Amino acid sequence: MKKILKLIGIIVLLFIAVLLFNTFRTSSKQVASKPLEKVGLAKDIYQNLAKGIQHKTISFSEEAIPDSTAFFGFHRFLEETFPLVHENLGLEKISTYSLLYTWKGSDTTKKPIILMSHMDVVPVDEPTLGDWEAGPFEGKITDKEIIGRGTLDDKGTLIGLLEAVEQLLEESFQPERTIYLAFGHDEEIGGSNGAAKIAAHLKAQGIQALMTLDEGGFLAEGLVPGVEDDVAIVNLAEKGFASFKLIVETNGGHSSAPPKENTIGMLAQAIVDLENNQRPYKMVKPIDYQLEYMAAELPFVQKMALSNPWLFKKPILEKLNAHTTTAPTIIGGGIKNNVIPTVAEATINFRILPGETIDIVEEHIKNTVSDKIKVERVGFLTNPSPVSSIESEGYQTLQQTIRDVFPSSVVIPGLVGGGTDARYFYEVSDDVYRFYPIRLGPESMTRFHGIDEKISKDNYKEIVLFSYHLIKRFGAQK
Ligand SMILES: [Zn+2]
């Protein structure tokens, strides 16, 4: 008995030793931040953003025709507001409304970079208009903020980038490598006419960029428990997107004599089966990078958990949604309260984890639900994107610039659950990253696509400054 106790004691001690060893071995991955030169920005940057907001460049639906007055008006606004940009950069219009600016580098042997954003915005729900502090397309400027649809998503970034280029041109800056500014007009409805066509256009010219940067990563404030610093989330990949329709067809009948298997009951069972048998959680890239970078920044207990994923994998992966998610989003069937319908349908949306595919998800559905259920792919589908490198020159420069402009932030690579235009650029770019320093806190999160979208003046200025330093640094790279 004593021997067994001793053995257990040794095992427990070993166990604790491994936990502690891994915890103490985890050290910060953050690069040292360096001081930056001061930049004198034009005072009317807030005015410029506010004017850009006034153009109702709304993407309603894939079927709707874009409002040419709004989009051309927005183009004209850019021409008038950024004269040096339009004098010095090439401009091509793709699919009529998307814009591709080319700032030719002096050394054409260098790989270019592509900086993206989009000019379209989502509509505003009429009944919520009263909840806005100012009209969503008014472009109101208050003491501290600029209010309006697009300030966060994504005109703030688009206009901020042009503001930075205008400033650099004023200083007679000439980049060594070519810089493309790629601004789609239909991101909010999938980007198939805008960003996809821009990428195809670049590909046709044989262009291969060092890196592409797009929206989809943020400067998170107070969103990571235990981390006081701002967390700059640089997303290296995005999940795939696929919806499937489950269709049940029966002979129906009268509700006074219901059959054992009712159309609606069968459909409901299939949905429950899918919810109860979800795709497994997996430690894949870039989730492992995320844990590695995050661990060192956390208080001791959390640090210990993240430093020992062999033991705490399950809760961590669950928290990060590190699997292919299952979400029933549409359901329909039945027309009369005494008739069993002959057809009932439901749509289930999946966000696919890197490493899995649309085919794997389809297989999973067919294996999970009864074979009496018909399964069909529906709407837009895309596999997960590749995972970009954290070793590359592109990532290193991006990371350094973030740390220099935001010294009190930590840079953490990650995976984005939603989709961005960036996914189209893997074919023309070594790496694709998602990050602009839009500050996102628990309160501002709901403003994306939501009510009272607005950005603080301070944050907008940060976006311009970040763009300025990023372009200058990539542009000047020997
Ligand atoms: Zn967006």
PDB file of C-alpha atoms in Angstrom, residues 64-300:
ATOM      1  CA  ALA A  64     -29.970  43.991 -56.834  1.00  0.00           C
ATOM      2  CA  ILE A  65     -28.289  46.340 -59.324  1.00  0.00           C
ATOM      3  CA  PRO A  66     -25.803  48.703 -57.621  1.00  0.00           C
ATOM      4  CA  ASP A  67     -26.941  52.322 -57.383  1.00  0.00           C
ATOM      5  CA  SER A  68     -24.667  53.909 -60.008  1.00  0.00           C
ATOM      6  CA  THR A  69     -25.302  57.449 -58.738  1.00  0.00           C
ATOM      7  CA  ALA A  70     -24.051  56.488 -55.288  1.00  0.00           C
ATOM      8  CA  PHE A  71     -20.980  54.581 -56.490  1.00  0.00           C
ATOM      9  CA  PHE A  72     -19.955  57.122 -59.139  1.00  0.00           C
ATOM     10  CA  GLY A  73     -20.582  59.871 -56.598  1.00  0.00           C
ATOM     11  CA  PHE A  74     -18.220  58.105 -54.219  1.00  0.00           C
ATOM     12  CA  HIS A  75     -15.577  57.801 -56.970  1.00  0.00           C
ATOM     13  CA  ARG A  76     -15.873  61.541 -57.705  1.00  0.00           C
ATOM     14  CA  PHE A  77     -15.567  62.316 -54.010  1.00  0.00           C
ATOM     15  CA  LEU A  78     -12.293  60.351 -53.914  1.00  0.00           C
ATOM     16  CA  GLU A  79     -10.939  62.188 -56.980  1.00  0.00           C
ATOM     17  CA  GLU A  80     -11.733  65.581 -55.485  1.00  0.00           C
ATOM     18  CA  THR A  81     -10.488  64.729 -52.014  1.00  0.00           C
ATOM     19  CA  PHE A  82      -7.211  63.056 -52.942  1.00  0.00           C
ATOM     20  CA  PRO A  83      -5.775  64.995 -55.909  1.00  0.00           C
ATOM     21  CA  LEU A  84      -2.175  63.795 -55.511  1.00  0.00           C
ATOM     22  CA  VAL A  85      -3.313  60.165 -55.394  1.00  0.00           C
ATOM     23  CA  HIS A  86      -5.162  60.636 -58.668  1.00  0.00           C
ATOM     24  CA  GLU A  87      -2.250  62.482 -60.256  1.00  0.00           C
ATOM     25  CA  ASN A  88       0.407  59.951 -59.304  1.00  0.00           C
ATOM     26  CA  LEU A  89      -1.242  56.547 -59.107  1.00  0.00           C
ATOM     27  CA  GLY A  90      -2.722  54.515 -61.935  1.00  0.00           C
ATOM     28  CA  LEU A  91      -6.455  53.814 -61.583  1.00  0.00           C
ATOM     29  CA  GLU A  92      -8.418  51.014 -63.218  1.00  0.00           C
ATOM     30  CA  LYS A  93     -12.120  50.454 -62.760  1.00  0.00           C
ATOM     31  CA  ILE A  94     -13.029  46.792 -62.538  1.00  0.00           C
ATOM     32  CA  SER A  95     -16.637  45.661 -63.058  1.00  0.00           C
ATOM     33  CA  THR A  96     -17.520  49.368 -63.419  1.00  0.00           C
ATOM     34  CA  TYR A  97     -17.442  50.188 -59.702  1.00  0.00           C
ATOM     35  CA  SER A  98     -14.449  48.499 -58.075  1.00  0.00           C
ATOM     36  CA  LEU A  99     -11.211  50.481 -57.976  1.00  0.00           C
ATOM     37  CA  LEU A 100      -7.636  49.295 -58.391  1.00  0.00           C
ATOM     38  CA  TYR A 101      -4.966  51.927 -57.757  1.00  0.00           C
ATOM     39  CA  THR A 102      -1.353  51.203 -58.733  1.00  0.00           C
ATOM     40  CA  TRP A 103       1.472  53.130 -57.117  1.00  0.00           C
ATOM     41  CA  LYS A 104       4.368  52.035 -59.249  1.00  0.00           C
ATOM     42  CA  GLY A 105       7.559  51.220 -57.373  1.00  0.00           C
ATOM     43  CA  SER A 106      10.994  52.322 -58.563  1.00  0.00           C
ATOM     44  CA  ASP A 107      12.312  48.753 -58.382  1.00  0.00           C
ATOM     45  CA  THR A 108      10.138  46.399 -60.416  1.00  0.00           C
ATOM     46  CA  THR A 109      12.117  43.343 -59.295  1.00  0.00           C
ATOM     47  CA  LYS A 110      10.526  43.706 -55.855  1.00  0.00           C
ATOM     48  CA  LYS A 111       7.288  41.941 -55.086  1.00  0.00           C
ATOM     49  CA  PRO A 112       4.382  44.358 -54.668  1.00  0.00           C
ATOM     50  CA  ILE A 113       1.977  44.504 -51.744  1.00  0.00           C
ATOM     51  CA  ILE A 114      -1.809  44.764 -51.976  1.00  0.00           C
ATOM     52  CA  LEU A 115      -3.831  46.780 -49.475  1.00  0.00           C
ATOM     53  CA  MET A 116      -7.535  46.073 -49.598  1.00  0.00           C
ATOM     54  CA  SER A 117     -10.817  47.390 -48.320  1.00  0.00           C
ATOM     55  CA  HIS A 118     -14.321  47.817 -49.686  1.00  0.00           C
ATOM     56  CA  MET A 119     -16.554  50.762 -50.506  1.00  0.00           C
ATOM     57  CA  ASP A 120     -19.956  49.093 -50.139  1.00  0.00           C
ATOM     58  CA  VAL A 121     -21.909  49.044 -46.900  1.00  0.00           C
ATOM     59  CA  VAL A 122     -24.843  47.064 -45.550  1.00  0.00           C
ATOM     60  CA  PRO A 123     -28.331  48.651 -45.537  1.00  0.00           C
ATOM     61  CA  VAL A 124     -29.851  50.199 -42.440  1.00  0.00           C
ATOM     62  CA  ASP A 125     -32.967  48.595 -40.971  1.00  0.00           C
ATOM     63  CA  GLU A 126     -35.688  51.245 -41.303  1.00  0.00           C
ATOM     64  CA  PRO A 127     -37.319  50.564 -37.892  1.00  0.00           C
ATOM     65  CA  THR A 128     -33.974  51.113 -36.132  1.00  0.00           C
ATOM     66  CA  LEU A 129     -33.361  54.568 -37.639  1.00  0.00           C
ATOM     67  CA  GLY A 130     -34.600  56.244 -34.469  1.00  0.00           C
ATOM     68  CA  ASP A 131     -31.913  54.472 -32.433  1.00  0.00           C
ATOM     69  CA  TRP A 132     -29.110  56.212 -34.321  1.00  0.00           C
ATOM     70  CA  GLU A 133     -27.455  59.225 -32.745  1.00  0.00           C
ATOM     71  CA  ALA A 134     -27.484  60.825 -36.222  1.00  0.00           C
ATOM     72  CA  GLY A 135     -28.659  59.782 -39.696  1.00  0.00           C
ATOM     73  CA  PRO A 136     -26.559  56.822 -40.906  1.00  0.00           C
ATOM     74  CA  PHE A 137     -25.670  58.641 -44.145  1.00  0.00           C
ATOM     75  CA  GLU A 138     -25.495  62.131 -42.732  1.00  0.00           C
ATOM     76  CA  GLY A 139     -21.800  61.986 -41.877  1.00  0.00           C
ATOM     77  CA  LYS A 140     -22.188  63.776 -38.567  1.00  0.00           C
ATOM     78  CA  ILE A 141     -19.065  64.730 -36.646  1.00  0.00           C
ATOM     79  CA  THR A 142     -19.348  65.209 -32.880  1.00  0.00           C
ATOM     80  CA  ASP A 143     -16.663  66.250 -30.402  1.00  0.00           C
ATOM     81  CA  LYS A 144     -15.212  62.806 -30.291  1.00  0.00           C
ATOM     82  CA  GLU A 145     -16.739  60.737 -33.083  1.00  0.00           C
ATOM     83  CA  ILE A 146     -17.743  60.390 -36.711  1.00  0.00           C
ATOM     84  CA  ILE A 147     -21.138  58.697 -37.007  1.00  0.00           C
ATOM     85  CA  GLY A 148     -22.415  56.709 -39.941  1.00  0.00           C
ATOM     86  CA  ARG A 149     -22.730  53.490 -41.876  1.00  0.00           C
ATOM     87  CA  GLY A 150     -19.275  52.505 -43.099  1.00  0.00           C
ATOM     88  CA  THR A 151     -17.193  54.279 -40.462  1.00  0.00           C
ATOM     89  CA  LEU A 152     -16.147  50.864 -39.089  1.00  0.00           C
ATOM     90  CA  ASP A 153     -16.939  48.657 -42.063  1.00  0.00           C
ATOM     91  CA  ASP A 154     -15.118  49.601 -44.202  1.00  0.00           C
ATOM     92  CA  LYS A 155     -14.918  53.160 -45.525  1.00  0.00           C
ATOM     93  CA  GLY A 156     -12.885  54.222 -42.497  1.00  0.00           C
ATOM     94  CA  THR A 157     -10.099  51.972 -43.712  1.00  0.00           C
ATOM     95  CA  LEU A 158     -10.526  52.783 -47.417  1.00  0.00           C
ATOM     96  CA  ILE A 159     -10.483  56.542 -46.950  1.00  0.00           C
ATOM     97  CA  GLY A 160      -7.814  56.209 -44.249  1.00  0.00           C
ATOM     98  CA  LEU A 161      -5.511  54.399 -46.687  1.00  0.00           C
ATOM     99  CA  LEU A 162      -5.952  57.138 -49.306  1.00  0.00           C
ATOM    100  CA  GLU A 163      -5.375  59.787 -46.653  1.00  0.00           C
ATOM    101  CA  ALA A 164      -2.053  58.089 -45.835  1.00  0.00           C
ATOM    102  CA  VAL A 165      -0.986  57.857 -49.494  1.00  0.00           C
ATOM    103  CA  GLU A 166      -1.921  61.506 -50.088  1.00  0.00           C
ATOM    104  CA  GLN A 167       0.232  62.481 -47.121  1.00  0.00           C
ATOM    105  CA  LEU A 168       3.187  60.395 -48.348  1.00  0.00           C
ATOM    106  CA  LEU A 169       2.906  61.961 -51.811  1.00  0.00           C
ATOM    107  CA  GLU A 170       2.909  65.388 -50.226  1.00  0.00           C
ATOM    108  CA  GLU A 171       6.212  64.400 -48.646  1.00  0.00           C
ATOM    109  CA  SER A 172       7.429  63.265 -52.116  1.00  0.00           C
ATOM    110  CA  PHE A 173       7.731  59.675 -50.945  1.00  0.00           C
ATOM    111  CA  GLN A 174       8.431  57.207 -53.736  1.00  0.00           C
ATOM    112  CA  PRO A 175       8.052  53.501 -52.922  1.00  0.00           C
ATOM    113  CA  GLU A 176      10.640  50.999 -54.072  1.00  0.00           C
ATOM    114  CA  ARG A 177       8.074  48.249 -54.447  1.00  0.00           C
ATOM    115  CA  THR A 178       4.734  48.690 -56.177  1.00  0.00           C
ATOM    116  CA  ILE A 179       1.738  49.226 -53.909  1.00  0.00           C
ATOM    117  CA  TYR A 180      -1.750  48.281 -55.029  1.00  0.00           C
ATOM    118  CA  LEU A 181      -4.880  49.589 -53.387  1.00  0.00           C
ATOM    119  CA  ALA A 182      -7.747  47.225 -54.167  1.00  0.00           C
ATOM    120  CA  PHE A 183     -11.216  48.487 -53.261  1.00  0.00           C
ATOM    121  CA  GLY A 184     -14.132  46.169 -54.009  1.00  0.00           C
ATOM    122  CA  HIS A 185     -17.722  47.331 -54.401  1.00  0.00           C
ATOM    123  CA  ASP A 186     -19.637  44.183 -53.399  1.00  0.00           C
ATOM    124  CA  GLU A 187     -17.906  42.650 -50.382  1.00  0.00           C
ATOM    125  CA  GLU A 188     -21.112  42.587 -48.382  1.00  0.00           C
ATOM    126  CA  ILE A 189     -22.707  40.256 -50.939  1.00  0.00           C
ATOM    127  CA  GLY A 190     -19.748  37.948 -51.522  1.00  0.00           C
ATOM    128  CA  GLY A 191     -17.311  40.004 -53.591  1.00  0.00           C
ATOM    129  CA  SER A 192     -17.679  37.934 -56.744  1.00  0.00           C
ATOM    130  CA  ASN A 193     -17.838  40.966 -59.070  1.00  0.00           C
ATOM    131  CA  GLY A 194     -15.413  43.184 -57.197  1.00  0.00           C
ATOM    132  CA  ALA A 195     -12.516  41.629 -55.293  1.00  0.00           C
ATOM    133  CA  ALA A 196     -12.695  38.353 -57.221  1.00  0.00           C
ATOM    134  CA  LYS A 197     -12.404  40.228 -60.527  1.00  0.00           C
ATOM    135  CA  ILE A 198      -9.595  42.446 -59.242  1.00  0.00           C
ATOM    136  CA  ALA A 199      -7.645  39.346 -58.201  1.00  0.00           C
ATOM    137  CA  ALA A 200      -8.294  37.736 -61.602  1.00  0.00           C
ATOM    138  CA  HIS A 201      -7.122  40.923 -63.325  1.00  0.00           C
ATOM    139  CA  LEU A 202      -3.869  40.913 -61.339  1.00  0.00           C
ATOM    140  CA  LYS A 203      -3.378  37.222 -62.010  1.00  0.00           C
ATOM    141  CA  ALA A 204      -3.801  37.731 -65.752  1.00  0.00           C
ATOM    142  CA  GLN A 205      -0.871  40.151 -65.607  1.00  0.00           C
ATOM    143  CA  GLY A 206       1.270  37.587 -63.811  1.00  0.00           C
ATOM    144  CA  ILE A 207       1.440  39.596 -60.598  1.00  0.00           C
ATOM    145  CA  GLN A 208       2.546  37.817 -57.433  1.00  0.00           C
ATOM    146  CA  ALA A 209       2.526  39.988 -54.328  1.00  0.00           C
ATOM    147  CA  LEU A 210       4.599  39.631 -51.172  1.00  0.00           C
ATOM    148  CA  MET A 211       1.472  40.034 -49.110  1.00  0.00           C
ATOM    149  CA  THR A 212      -2.121  41.223 -49.125  1.00  0.00           C
ATOM    150  CA  LEU A 213      -3.763  42.994 -46.206  1.00  0.00           C
ATOM    151  CA  ASP A 214      -7.522  43.252 -45.727  1.00  0.00           C
ATOM    152  CA  GLU A 215     -10.141  43.806 -43.021  1.00  0.00           C
ATOM    153  CA  GLY A 216     -11.071  40.980 -40.668  1.00  0.00           C
ATOM    154  CA  GLY A 217      -8.682  41.568 -37.737  1.00  0.00           C
ATOM    155  CA  PHE A 218      -8.963  44.245 -35.049  1.00  0.00           C
ATOM    156  CA  LEU A 219      -7.464  45.980 -32.106  1.00  0.00           C
ATOM    157  CA  ALA A 220      -9.473  44.269 -29.393  1.00  0.00           C
ATOM    158  CA  GLU A 221      -9.962  46.212 -26.173  1.00  0.00           C
ATOM    159  CA  GLY A 222     -11.010  44.317 -23.084  1.00  0.00           C
ATOM    160  CA  LEU A 223     -12.218  41.337 -25.086  1.00  0.00           C
ATOM    161  CA  VAL A 224      -9.599  38.887 -23.849  1.00  0.00           C
ATOM    162  CA  PRO A 225     -10.084  38.242 -20.128  1.00  0.00           C
ATOM    163  CA  GLY A 226      -6.838  38.595 -18.236  1.00  0.00           C
ATOM    164  CA  VAL A 227      -5.055  40.695 -20.866  1.00  0.00           C
ATOM    165  CA  GLU A 228      -4.931  44.391 -20.090  1.00  0.00           C
ATOM    166  CA  ASP A 229      -3.089  45.389 -23.239  1.00  0.00           C
ATOM    167  CA  ASP A 230      -4.951  45.870 -26.492  1.00  0.00           C
ATOM    168  CA  VAL A 231      -4.820  42.705 -28.535  1.00  0.00           C
ATOM    169  CA  ALA A 232      -4.010  43.185 -32.209  1.00  0.00           C
ATOM    170  CA  ILE A 233      -5.540  40.157 -33.873  1.00  0.00           C
ATOM    171  CA  VAL A 234      -3.910  39.408 -37.196  1.00  0.00           C
ATOM    172  CA  ASN A 235      -5.960  36.711 -38.848  1.00  0.00           C
ATOM    173  CA  LEU A 236      -3.974  34.305 -41.007  1.00  0.00           C
ATOM    174  CA  ALA A 237      -6.893  32.385 -42.439  1.00  0.00           C
ATOM    175  CA  GLU A 238     -10.657  32.326 -42.669  1.00  0.00           C
ATOM    176  CA  LYS A 239     -13.087  29.475 -42.248  1.00  0.00           C
ATOM    177  CA  GLY A 240     -14.962  28.074 -45.207  1.00  0.00           C
ATOM    178  CA  PHE A 241     -18.666  28.722 -45.741  1.00  0.00           C
ATOM    179  CA  ALA A 242     -21.271  26.238 -46.913  1.00  0.00           C
ATOM    180  CA  SER A 243     -25.021  25.881 -46.619  1.00  0.00           C
ATOM    181  CA  PHE A 244     -26.987  22.714 -47.228  1.00  0.00           C
ATOM    182  CA  LYS A 245     -30.683  22.228 -47.645  1.00  0.00           C
ATOM    183  CA  LEU A 246     -32.319  19.268 -45.934  1.00  0.00           C
ATOM    184  CA  ILE A 247     -35.444  18.272 -47.828  1.00  0.00           C
ATOM    185  CA  VAL A 248     -38.101  15.836 -46.635  1.00  0.00           C
ATOM    186  CA  GLU A 249     -40.710  14.666 -49.145  1.00  0.00           C
ATOM    187  CA  THR A 250     -43.612  12.415 -48.152  1.00  0.00           C
ATOM    188  CA  ASN A 251     -47.164  11.697 -49.220  1.00  0.00           C
ATOM    189  CA  GLY A 252     -48.466  14.032 -46.527  1.00  0.00           C
ATOM    190  CA  GLY A 253     -52.024  13.355 -45.436  1.00  0.00           C
ATOM    191  CA  HIS A 254     -54.754  14.444 -43.057  1.00  0.00           C
ATOM    192  CA  SER A 255     -53.740  15.493 -39.579  1.00  0.00           C
ATOM    193  CA  SER A 256     -56.563  13.388 -38.043  1.00  0.00           C
ATOM    194  CA  ALA A 257     -54.707  10.248 -39.119  1.00  0.00           C
ATOM    195  CA  PRO A 258     -51.027  11.154 -38.822  1.00  0.00           C
ATOM    196  CA  PRO A 259     -48.515   8.654 -40.158  1.00  0.00           C
ATOM    197  CA  LYS A 260     -45.749   7.377 -37.886  1.00  0.00           C
ATOM    198  CA  GLU A 261     -43.239   9.490 -39.743  1.00  0.00           C
ATOM    199  CA  ASN A 262     -44.471  13.017 -40.227  1.00  0.00           C
ATOM    200  CA  THR A 263     -42.671  15.271 -42.730  1.00  0.00           C
ATOM    201  CA  ILE A 264     -41.978  17.947 -40.134  1.00  0.00           C
ATOM    202  CA  GLY A 265     -40.997  15.466 -37.428  1.00  0.00           C
ATOM    203  CA  MET A 266     -38.461  13.848 -39.764  1.00  0.00           C
ATOM    204  CA  LEU A 267     -36.952  17.210 -40.610  1.00  0.00           C
ATOM    205  CA  ALA A 268     -36.801  18.215 -36.950  1.00  0.00           C
ATOM    206  CA  GLN A 269     -35.077  14.924 -36.101  1.00  0.00           C
ATOM    207  CA  ALA A 270     -32.467  15.528 -38.821  1.00  0.00           C
ATOM    208  CA  ILE A 271     -31.678  18.970 -37.399  1.00  0.00           C
ATOM    209  CA  VAL A 272     -31.366  17.580 -33.888  1.00  0.00           C
ATOM    210  CA  ASP A 273     -29.107  14.785 -35.179  1.00  0.00           C
ATOM    211  CA  LEU A 274     -26.788  17.337 -36.782  1.00  0.00           C
ATOM    212  CA  GLU A 275     -26.704  19.491 -33.670  1.00  0.00           C
ATOM    213  CA  ASN A 276     -25.962  16.530 -31.454  1.00  0.00           C
ATOM    214  CA  ASN A 277     -23.257  15.155 -33.736  1.00  0.00           C
ATOM    215  CA  GLN A 278     -21.113  18.130 -34.608  1.00  0.00           C
ATOM    216  CA  ARG A 279     -17.761  18.044 -36.331  1.00  0.00           C
ATOM    217  CA  PRO A 280     -14.917  17.454 -33.843  1.00  0.00           C
ATOM    218  CA  TYR A 281     -12.794  20.173 -32.276  1.00  0.00           C
ATOM    219  CA  LYS A 282      -9.259  20.130 -33.653  1.00  0.00           C
ATOM    220  CA  MET A 283      -5.960  21.771 -32.890  1.00  0.00           C
ATOM    221  CA  VAL A 284      -4.999  23.028 -36.336  1.00  0.00           C
ATOM    222  CA  LYS A 285      -3.044  25.943 -37.728  1.00  0.00           C
ATOM    223  CA  PRO A 286      -3.528  28.835 -36.991  1.00  0.00           C
ATOM    224  CA  ILE A 287      -5.232  27.930 -33.678  1.00  0.00           C
ATOM    225  CA  ASP A 288      -1.963  26.517 -32.329  1.00  0.00           C
ATOM    226  CA  TYR A 289      -0.139  29.778 -33.144  1.00  0.00           C
ATOM    227  CA  GLN A 290      -2.895  31.698 -31.436  1.00  0.00           C
ATOM    228  CA  LEU A 291      -2.486  29.696 -28.210  1.00  0.00           C
ATOM    229  CA  GLU A 292       1.288  29.985 -28.318  1.00  0.00           C
ATOM    230  CA  TYR A 293       1.213  33.777 -28.722  1.00  0.00           C
ATOM    231  CA  MET A 294      -1.637  34.324 -26.306  1.00  0.00           C
ATOM    232  CA  ALA A 295      -0.386  32.078 -23.497  1.00  0.00           C
ATOM    233  CA  ALA A 296       2.546  34.286 -22.560  1.00  0.00           C
ATOM    234  CA  GLU A 297       0.337  37.357 -22.145  1.00  0.00           C
ATOM    235  CA  LEU A 298      -2.080  35.773 -19.661  1.00  0.00           C
ATOM    236  CA  PRO A 299      -2.143  35.601 -15.845  1.00  0.00           C
ATOM    237  CA  PHE A 300      -0.581  32.493 -14.318  1.00  0.00           C
TER     238      PHE A 300
END
